[in-house]
GROMACS .gro file of C-alpha atoms in nm:
model
  373
    1MET     CA    1   2.196  -0.290  -0.394
    2ALA     CA    2   1.999  -0.566  -0.222
    3THR     CA    3   2.041  -0.930  -0.319
    4THR     CA    4   1.743  -1.106  -0.483
    5MET     CA    5   1.676  -1.470  -0.394
    6ASN     CA    6   1.544  -1.730  -0.642
    7ALA     CA    7   1.179  -1.668  -0.732
    8ILE     CA    8   0.924  -1.733  -1.005
    9ASP     CA    9   0.956  -1.505  -1.307
   10PHE     CA   10   0.591  -1.414  -1.361
   11GLU     CA   11   0.682  -1.231  -1.681
   12LYS     CA   12   0.767  -1.570  -1.837
   13VAL     CA   13   0.447  -1.758  -1.764
   14GLN     CA   14   0.302  -1.954  -2.057
   15PRO     CA   15  -0.079  -1.933  -2.017
   16ASN     CA   16  -0.298  -2.242  -2.008
   17VAL     CA   17  -0.587  -2.131  -2.233
   18GLU     CA   18  -0.821  -2.418  -2.144
   19LEU     CA   19  -0.772  -2.375  -1.772
   20ASN     CA   20  -0.819  -1.996  -1.786
   21ASN     CA   21  -1.140  -2.024  -1.990
   22LEU     CA   22  -1.285  -2.276  -1.744
   23GLN     CA   23  -1.184  -2.062  -1.447
   24LYS     CA   24  -1.391  -1.768  -1.575
   25SER     CA   25  -1.710  -1.973  -1.548
   26VAL     CA   26  -1.659  -2.066  -1.180
   27ASN     CA   27  -1.892  -1.891  -0.934
   28THR     CA   28  -1.691  -1.806  -0.623
   29LYS     CA   29  -1.959  -1.593  -0.452
   30THR     CA   30  -2.099  -1.891  -0.261
   31ARG     CA   31  -2.146  -1.996   0.101
   32GLY     CA   32  -1.901  -2.282   0.046
   33VAL     CA   33  -1.618  -2.047  -0.058
   34GLU     CA   34  -1.701  -1.821   0.236
   35ILE     CA   35  -1.675  -2.115   0.475
   36PHE     CA   36  -1.349  -2.244   0.325
   37SER     CA   37  -1.196  -1.895   0.340
   38ALA     CA   38  -1.289  -1.872   0.708
   39MET     CA   39  -1.139  -2.216   0.772
   40CYS     CA   40  -0.807  -2.121   0.613
   41ALA     CA   41  -0.799  -1.786   0.792
   42GLY     CA   42  -0.845  -1.956   1.129
   43LYS     CA   43  -1.174  -1.777   1.200
   44ASP     CA   44  -1.456  -1.910   1.415
   45THR     CA   45  -1.667  -2.138   1.191
   46SER     CA   46  -1.916  -2.256   1.454
   47LYS     CA   47  -2.193  -2.041   1.302
   48TYR     CA   48  -2.181  -2.254   0.986
   49GLY     CA   49  -2.269  -2.574   1.174
   50GLN     CA   50  -2.246  -2.903   0.985
   51ASP     CA   51  -2.170  -2.722   0.660
   52VAL     CA   52  -1.805  -2.694   0.770
   53ASP     CA   53  -1.754  -3.070   0.750
   54LYS     CA   54  -1.933  -3.085   0.415
   55VAL     CA   55  -1.711  -2.809   0.271
   56ASN     CA   56  -1.396  -2.971   0.408
   57LYS     CA   57  -1.491  -3.306   0.251
   58TYR     CA   58  -1.581  -3.141  -0.080
   59MET     CA   59  -1.256  -2.943  -0.105
   60LYS     CA   60  -1.046  -3.253  -0.034
   61ALA     CA   61  -1.232  -3.440  -0.308
   62ARG     CA   62  -1.178  -3.157  -0.557
   63GLY     CA   63  -0.813  -3.144  -0.457
   64LYS     CA   64  -0.774  -3.515  -0.526
   65ALA     CA   65  -0.946  -3.476  -0.862
   66ALA     CA   66  -0.718  -3.184  -0.951
   67VAL     CA   67  -0.406  -3.383  -0.860
   68ASN     CA   68  -0.531  -3.664  -1.085
   69GLY     CA   69  -0.555  -3.425  -1.379
   70ASP     CA   70  -0.920  -3.314  -1.373
   71VAL     CA   71  -0.901  -2.976  -1.550
   72LYS     CA   72  -1.242  -2.861  -1.423
   73ALA     CA   73  -1.136  -2.929  -1.063
   74GLN     CA   74  -0.809  -2.743  -1.121
   75ALA     CA   75  -0.995  -2.443  -1.262
   76GLU     CA   76  -1.240  -2.443  -0.969
   77LEU     CA   77  -0.963  -2.449  -0.706
   78ASN     CA   78  -0.768  -2.179  -0.891
   79ALA     CA   79  -1.078  -1.957  -0.899
   80ILE     CA   80  -1.142  -2.013  -0.527
   81ARG     CA   81  -0.781  -1.928  -0.443
   82THR     CA   82  -0.806  -1.611  -0.652
   83GLU     CA   83  -1.118  -1.506  -0.461
   84MET     CA   84  -0.940  -1.575  -0.130
   85ILE     CA   85  -0.658  -1.342  -0.238
   86GLU     CA   86  -0.855  -1.069  -0.416
   87ALA     CA   87  -1.107  -0.991  -0.141
   88PRO     CA   88  -0.854  -0.916   0.139
   89LEU     CA   89  -0.610  -0.751  -0.104
   90MET     CA   90  -0.867  -0.498  -0.228
   91LYS     CA   91  -0.972  -0.432   0.132
   92ARG     CA   92  -0.611  -0.374   0.234
   93LEU     CA   93  -0.555  -0.137  -0.057
   94ASN     CA   94  -0.806   0.100   0.105
   95LEU     CA   95  -0.525   0.178   0.350
   96VAL     CA   96  -0.348   0.386   0.082
   97ASP     CA   97  -0.628   0.643   0.118
   98PHE     CA   98  -0.437   0.827   0.390
   99MET     CA   99  -0.151   0.895   0.144
  100GLY     CA  100  -0.374   1.042  -0.126
  101GLU     CA  101  -0.705   1.021  -0.309
  102LYS     CA  102  -0.794   0.669  -0.428
  103ILE     CA  103  -0.983   0.645  -0.759
  104SER     CA  104  -1.135   0.317  -0.880
  105VAL     CA  105  -1.278   0.260  -1.228
  106GLY     CA  106  -1.379  -0.036  -1.445
  107TYR     CA  107  -1.145  -0.233  -1.670
  108ASP     CA  108  -1.254  -0.049  -1.984
  109GLU     CA  109  -1.248   0.303  -1.835
  110VAL     CA  110  -0.982   0.574  -1.830
  111ILE     CA  111  -0.874   0.704  -1.488
  112LYS     CA  112  -0.951   1.076  -1.474
  113TYR     CA  113  -0.915   1.335  -1.199
  114LYS     CA  114  -0.982   1.707  -1.160
  115VAL     CA  115  -0.734   1.982  -1.076
  116TYR     CA  116  -0.901   2.292  -0.932
  117ASN     CA  117  -0.780   2.650  -0.973
  118LEU     CA  118  -0.910   2.940  -0.764
  119GLU     CA  119  -0.991   3.253  -0.962
  120GLY     CA  120  -1.140   3.598  -0.902
  121LYS     CA  121  -1.117   3.803  -0.585
  122MET     CA  122  -1.147   3.698  -0.223
  123SER     CA  123  -1.309   3.887   0.070
  124ASN     CA  124  -1.230   4.258   0.099
  125TRP     CA  125  -1.361   4.586   0.239
  126GLN     CA  126  -1.643   4.721   0.019
  127ALA     CA  127  -1.866   5.027   0.032
  128VAL     CA  128  -2.241   4.972   0.086
  129ASN     CA  129  -2.420   4.891  -0.242
  130GLY     CA  130  -2.088   4.871  -0.425
  131SER     CA  131  -2.018   4.608  -0.689
  132PHE     CA  132  -1.769   4.334  -0.614
  133PRO     CA  133  -1.616   4.051  -0.822
  134PHE     CA  134  -1.666   3.724  -0.628
  135ALA     CA  135  -1.419   3.438  -0.609
  136THR     CA  136  -1.486   3.129  -0.820
  137TYR     CA  137  -1.297   2.826  -0.941
  138THR     CA  138  -1.223   2.646  -1.263
  139TYR     CA  139  -1.085   2.300  -1.312
  140THR     CA  140  -0.905   2.093  -1.569
  141THR     CA  141  -0.946   1.720  -1.617
  142ARG     CA  142  -0.636   1.505  -1.647
  143THR     CA  143  -0.585   1.137  -1.720
  144MET     CA  144  -0.362   0.888  -1.541
  145ASP     CA  145  -0.120   0.640  -1.699
  146THR     CA  146  -0.134   0.289  -1.555
  147GLY     CA  147   0.079  -0.024  -1.536
  148ASN     CA  148   0.057  -0.370  -1.382
  149ILE     CA  149   0.159  -0.481  -1.034
  150THR     CA  150   0.232  -0.852  -1.073
  151GLY     CA  151   0.250  -1.139  -0.824
  152GLY     CA  152   0.142  -1.499  -0.797
  153VAL     CA  153   0.172  -1.843  -0.640
  154LEU     CA  154   0.295  -2.192  -0.723
  155ILE     CA  155   0.005  -2.433  -0.776
  156ASP     CA  156   0.004  -2.739  -0.551
  157HIS     CA  157  -0.341  -2.898  -0.536
  158ARG     CA  158  -0.214  -3.159  -0.291
  159GLU     CA  159  -0.264  -2.897  -0.019
  160PHE     CA  160  -0.637  -2.896  -0.094
  161MET     CA  161  -0.644  -3.276  -0.112
  162SER     CA  162  -0.486  -3.306   0.233
  163GLY     CA  163  -0.688  -3.023   0.385
  164ASN     CA  164  -0.373  -2.828   0.468
  165CYS     CA  165  -0.545  -2.496   0.528
  166ASP     CA  166  -0.244  -2.346   0.709
  167ALA     CA  167  -0.021  -2.388   0.404
  168ILE     CA  168  -0.287  -2.244   0.172
  169GLN     CA  169  -0.342  -1.940   0.396
  170THR     CA  170   0.032  -1.879   0.444
  171LEU     CA  171   0.093  -1.864   0.070
  172ASN     CA  172  -0.217  -1.651   0.011
  173GLU     CA  173  -0.114  -1.405   0.281
  174GLN     CA  174   0.238  -1.375   0.140
  175THR     CA  175   0.094  -1.298  -0.204
  176ILE     CA  176  -0.141  -1.034  -0.057
  177THR     CA  177   0.143  -0.876   0.143
  178ASP     CA  178   0.377  -0.877  -0.156
  179MET     CA  179   0.131  -0.715  -0.397
  180PHE     CA  180   0.006  -0.459  -0.143
  181ASN     CA  181   0.360  -0.350  -0.062
  182LYS     CA  182   0.448  -0.324  -0.432
  183VAL     CA  183   0.156  -0.083  -0.468
  184PHE     CA  184   0.257   0.110  -0.156
  185TYR     CA  185   0.619   0.125  -0.273
  186LYS     CA  186   0.515   0.281  -0.604
  187VAL     CA  187   0.296   0.532  -0.419
  188GLN     CA  188   0.583   0.637  -0.191
  189MET     CA  189   0.846   0.649  -0.466
  190ASP     CA  190   0.631   0.861  -0.699
  191LEU     CA  191   0.558   1.109  -0.420
  192TYR     CA  192   0.924   1.123  -0.313
  193ASN     CA  193   1.043   1.174  -0.671
  194ALA     CA  194   0.791   1.456  -0.715
  195PHE     CA  195   0.938   1.632  -0.409
  196LYS     CA  196   1.294   1.584  -0.534
  197THR     CA  197   1.217   1.707  -0.885
  198ALA     CA  198   1.024   2.009  -0.759
  199LYS     CA  199   1.307   2.112  -0.529
  200GLU     CA  200   1.572   2.065  -0.799
  201ASN     CA  201   1.366   2.282  -1.037
  202GLY     CA  202   1.333   2.561  -0.782
  203LYS     CA  203   0.958   2.516  -0.725
  204ILE     CA  204   0.780   2.580  -0.396
  205VAL     CA  205   0.793   2.262  -0.190
  206ASN     CA  206   0.792   2.167   0.179
  207PHE     CA  207   1.087   1.925   0.173
  208GLU     CA  208   1.399   1.877   0.384
  209GLU     CA  209   1.684   1.624   0.373
  210SER     CA  210   1.917   1.552   0.662
  211ALA     CA  211   2.142   1.281   0.801
  212GLY     CA  212   1.899   1.154   1.062
  213ILE     CA  213   1.566   1.300   1.168
  214VAL     CA  214   1.682   1.628   1.318
  215LYS     CA  215   1.477   1.887   1.505
  216ALA     CA  216   1.554   2.177   1.268
  217ALA     CA  217   1.424   1.988   0.963
  218VAL     CA  218   1.115   1.850   1.139
  219ASP     CA  219   1.017   2.185   1.291
  220ALA     CA  220   1.062   2.369   0.960
  221VAL     CA  221   0.842   2.124   0.767
  222LEU     CA  222   0.583   2.095   1.046
  223LYS     CA  223   0.542   2.472   1.075
  224LYS     CA  224   0.460   2.507   0.705
  225ALA     CA  225   0.233   2.201   0.696
  226LYS     CA  226   0.025   2.323   0.993
  227ARG     CA  227  -0.079   2.629   0.792
  228PHE     CA  228  -0.285   2.398   0.571
  229GLY     CA  229  -0.472   2.216   0.849
  230THR     CA  230  -0.442   1.927   1.096
  231VAL     CA  231  -0.119   1.735   1.038
  232THR     CA  232  -0.033   1.369   1.088
  233ILE     CA  233   0.335   1.269   1.096
  234THR     CA  234   0.387   0.919   0.958
  235GLY     CA  235   0.668   0.694   0.844
  236ASP     CA  236   0.859   0.372   0.898
  237TYR     CA  237   0.968   0.270   1.249
  238SER     CA  238   1.325   0.376   1.162
  239VAL     CA  239   1.218   0.740   1.139
  240VAL     CA  240   0.923   0.770   1.378
  241SER     CA  241   1.134   0.615   1.655
  242GLN     CA  242   1.382   0.903   1.614
  243MET     CA  243   1.106   1.150   1.705
  244GLU     CA  244   1.153   1.056   2.070
  245ASP     CA  245   1.492   1.230   2.068
  246LEU     CA  246   1.325   1.558   1.965
  247ALA     CA  247   1.072   1.567   2.248
  248GLY     CA  248   1.314   1.655   2.530
  249PHE     CA  249   1.397   1.997   2.668
  250LYS     CA  250   1.723   2.152   2.790
  251VAL     CA  251   1.756   2.192   3.165
  252ASP     CA  252   2.103   2.339   3.204
  253THR     CA  253   2.370   2.534   3.018
  254ALA     CA  254   2.569   2.216   2.960
  255GLY     CA  255   2.301   2.102   2.715
  256GLY     CA  256   2.150   1.825   2.926
  257VAL     CA  257   1.814   1.705   2.793
  258ARG     CA  258   1.525   1.556   2.989
  259PHE     CA  259   1.177   1.434   2.900
  260SER     CA  260   0.852   1.537   3.063
  261GLU     CA  261   0.659   1.276   3.262
  262ALA     CA  262   0.384   1.280   2.997
  263VAL     CA  263   0.634   1.197   2.722
  264MET     CA  264   0.791   0.921   2.928
  265GLU     CA  265   0.447   0.771   2.996
  266GLU     CA  266   0.367   0.767   2.620
  267ILE     CA  267   0.690   0.583   2.547
  268ARG     CA  268   0.638   0.340   2.837
  269LYS     CA  269   0.287   0.247   2.719
  270THR     CA  270   0.344   0.212   2.345
  271GLY     CA  271   0.719   0.198   2.286
  272LEU     CA  272   0.696   0.507   2.066
  273LEU     CA  273   0.617   0.875   2.105
  274LYS     CA  274   0.260   0.930   1.981
  275THR     CA  275   0.252   1.310   1.955
  276TYR     CA  276   0.501   1.585   1.879
  277LYS     CA  277   0.404   1.948   1.947
  278GLY     CA  278   0.037   1.848   1.940
  279THR     CA  279   0.074   1.653   1.615
  280SER     CA  280  -0.010   1.282   1.596
  281ILE     CA  281   0.266   1.037   1.500
  282VAL     CA  282   0.167   0.715   1.324
  283GLU     CA  283   0.396   0.428   1.224
  284ILE     CA  284   0.362   0.283   0.873
  285PRO     CA  285   0.396  -0.099   0.894
  286ASN     CA  286   0.687  -0.212   0.677
  287SER     CA  287   0.704  -0.588   0.619
  288LEU     CA  288   1.015  -0.789   0.549
  289ASN     CA  289   1.058  -0.910   0.192
  290PHE     CA  290   1.156  -1.276   0.228
  291THR     CA  291   1.268  -1.297  -0.136
  292LYS     CA  292   1.525  -1.018  -0.103
  293LEU     CA  293   1.830  -0.964   0.118
  294THR     CA  294   1.994  -0.642   0.233
  295SER     CA  295   2.306  -0.516   0.056
  296ASP     CA  296   2.534  -0.689   0.309
  297GLY     CA  297   2.336  -1.014   0.279
  298LYS     CA  298   2.295  -1.046   0.657
  299PHE     CA  299   1.915  -1.011   0.680
  300TYR     CA  300   1.596  -0.973   0.480
  301ASP     CA  301   1.528  -0.636   0.322
  302THR     CA  302   1.209  -0.434   0.380
  303TYR     CA  303   0.950  -0.372   0.110
  304LEU     CA  304   0.922   0.002   0.170
  305PRO     CA  305   1.173   0.287   0.219
  306GLU     CA  306   1.275   0.333   0.582
  307GLY     CA  307   1.395   0.692   0.577
  308LEU     CA  308   1.088   0.892   0.468
  309LEU     CA  309   0.888   1.092   0.724
  310TYR     CA  310   0.564   1.237   0.584
  311PHE     CA  311   0.361   1.533   0.709
  312LEU     CA  312   0.010   1.473   0.574
  313VAL     CA  313  -0.266   1.731   0.608
  314SER     CA  314  -0.630   1.628   0.653
  315GLY     CA  315  -0.891   1.830   0.466
  316ALA     CA  316  -0.644   1.971   0.212
  317LEU     CA  317  -0.657   1.888  -0.157
  318SER     CA  318  -0.428   1.588  -0.190
  319PRO     CA  319  -0.143   1.620  -0.439
  320LEU     CA  320  -0.135   1.241  -0.484
  321LYS     CA  321  -0.396   1.055  -0.688
  322ILE     CA  322  -0.392   0.673  -0.680
  323GLY     CA  323  -0.594   0.494  -0.946
  324PHE     CA  324  -0.704   0.131  -0.989
  325LYS     CA  325  -0.863  -0.022  -1.298
  326GLY     CA  326  -1.097  -0.309  -1.220
  327GLY     CA  327  -1.000  -0.580  -0.975
  328LEU     CA  328  -0.744  -0.855  -0.962
  329GLN     CA  329  -0.681  -1.041  -1.289
  330SER     CA  330  -0.556  -1.401  -1.275
  331MET     CA  331  -0.387  -1.626  -1.530
  332ALA     CA  332  -0.296  -1.991  -1.478
  333GLY     CA  333  -0.001  -2.128  -1.670
  334GLN     CA  334   0.349  -2.266  -1.650
  335ASP     CA  335   0.674  -2.090  -1.564
  336ILE     CA  336   0.895  -2.148  -1.867
  337ASN     CA  337   1.219  -2.162  -1.667
  338LEU     CA  338   1.106  -2.372  -1.369
  339ARG     CA  339   0.852  -2.585  -1.554
  340ALA     CA  340   0.620  -2.524  -1.258
  341ASP     CA  341   0.244  -2.463  -1.266
  342VAL     CA  342   0.162  -2.116  -1.134
  343ILE     CA  343  -0.116  -1.859  -1.105
  344ARG     CA  344  -0.011  -1.508  -1.204
  345TYR     CA  345  -0.203  -1.210  -1.064
  346ASP     CA  346  -0.210  -0.863  -1.220
  347LEU     CA  347  -0.346  -0.543  -1.069
  348GLU     CA  348  -0.361  -0.244  -1.303
  349MET     CA  349  -0.292   0.082  -1.121
  350GLY     CA  350  -0.121   0.418  -1.153
  351THR     CA  351  -0.036   0.734  -0.963
  352SER     CA  352  -0.024   1.103  -1.045
  353VAL     CA  353   0.122   1.387  -0.841
  354ILE     CA  354  -0.033   1.732  -0.889
  355ASP     CA  355   0.252   1.982  -0.868
  356GLU     CA  356   0.012   2.268  -0.783
  357TYR     CA  357  -0.098   2.088  -0.465
  358LEU     CA  358   0.243   1.955  -0.359
  359PRO     CA  359   0.322   2.235  -0.108
  360SER     CA  360   0.022   2.126   0.103
  361VAL     CA  361   0.213   1.819   0.234
  362GLY     CA  362   0.562   1.789   0.379
  363LEU     CA  363   0.845   1.539   0.370
  364VAL     CA  364   1.170   1.491   0.561
  365SER     CA  365   1.413   1.239   0.412
  366ASP     CA  366   1.673   1.070   0.633
  367THR     CA  367   1.972   1.035   0.398
  368ASN     CA  368   2.119   0.759   0.616
  369PHE     CA  369   1.874   0.521   0.444
  370GLU     CA  370   1.843   0.424   0.078
  371VAL     CA  371   1.515   0.523  -0.081
  372GLU     CA  372   1.508   0.286  -0.376
  373LYS     CA  373   1.450  -0.083  -0.306
   0.00000   0.00000   0.00000
């Protein structure tokens, strides 16, 4: 079990009603917010001309007012920070599309998805002018349960007052990374648990477990997955890097293994094997969680599981549905334990795994790594 370092408990945030009501009235879709976001992100701001200096001066003034207790200034800066976090976070969440189908609805809507069933009779030999029952499909509509992914930041308006854009961007980026990886972790865990449960219940599933990424397990899963379409093999560096060991071939009876020149060139150029038996291999970035240590306490833990190697099929009906309700919700308040002013962010989302579609993707689990974080 990994060690957790001291952090804000966002479940124990006492909301500031006045501040939150004022924040709702702030318009963040302005040129000034766009310029300030670009400044903090280190982007080229030359196209904005003299407006950059005006925005910088304005933000410092609002920061000073906020530090001196101006509630309207505090609400404005909180709203701007929320916009700076929400926009890149929602863009980054589009990356989960490759794991399954992403569904987005409004705050007051229910997340629904369709499950299709093929019925009737497929192609067959038929006499001329004979009658024939054609294939058709039916579908059922299901709903998705949701919950909140929560994150947030400590409020320090002195950073705005001093124009410390680097500090503002660093904290924003950490919040974006933390919330994105919490979403991605839930996606991976729900899919993994669906595989485990299906296998334990004797259902048809393309799933193998082994100590290490071994050739027999990979080849067995890949062969089945390829029947459904074009496959992409993807996973953490810890598993995709092991694919290199499977790409060699035996050259003598003693079991010596060598790699082709093409394979060696791939590894030399990128550091990783990019294809295996004609199938693309893609690494899933897995950030370090700086608020959590590994079980031995010697280094930071990762956000995502390291031992899962997925075999995803393009064009097939995805067994994984990923739903989001509305956008990012923010709430300013005070942490009861730390007596610190904070902004809490909530993202309502859920996942559903369609058991009928599960055989269309594959998974190899390296049991040398823990799955749960």
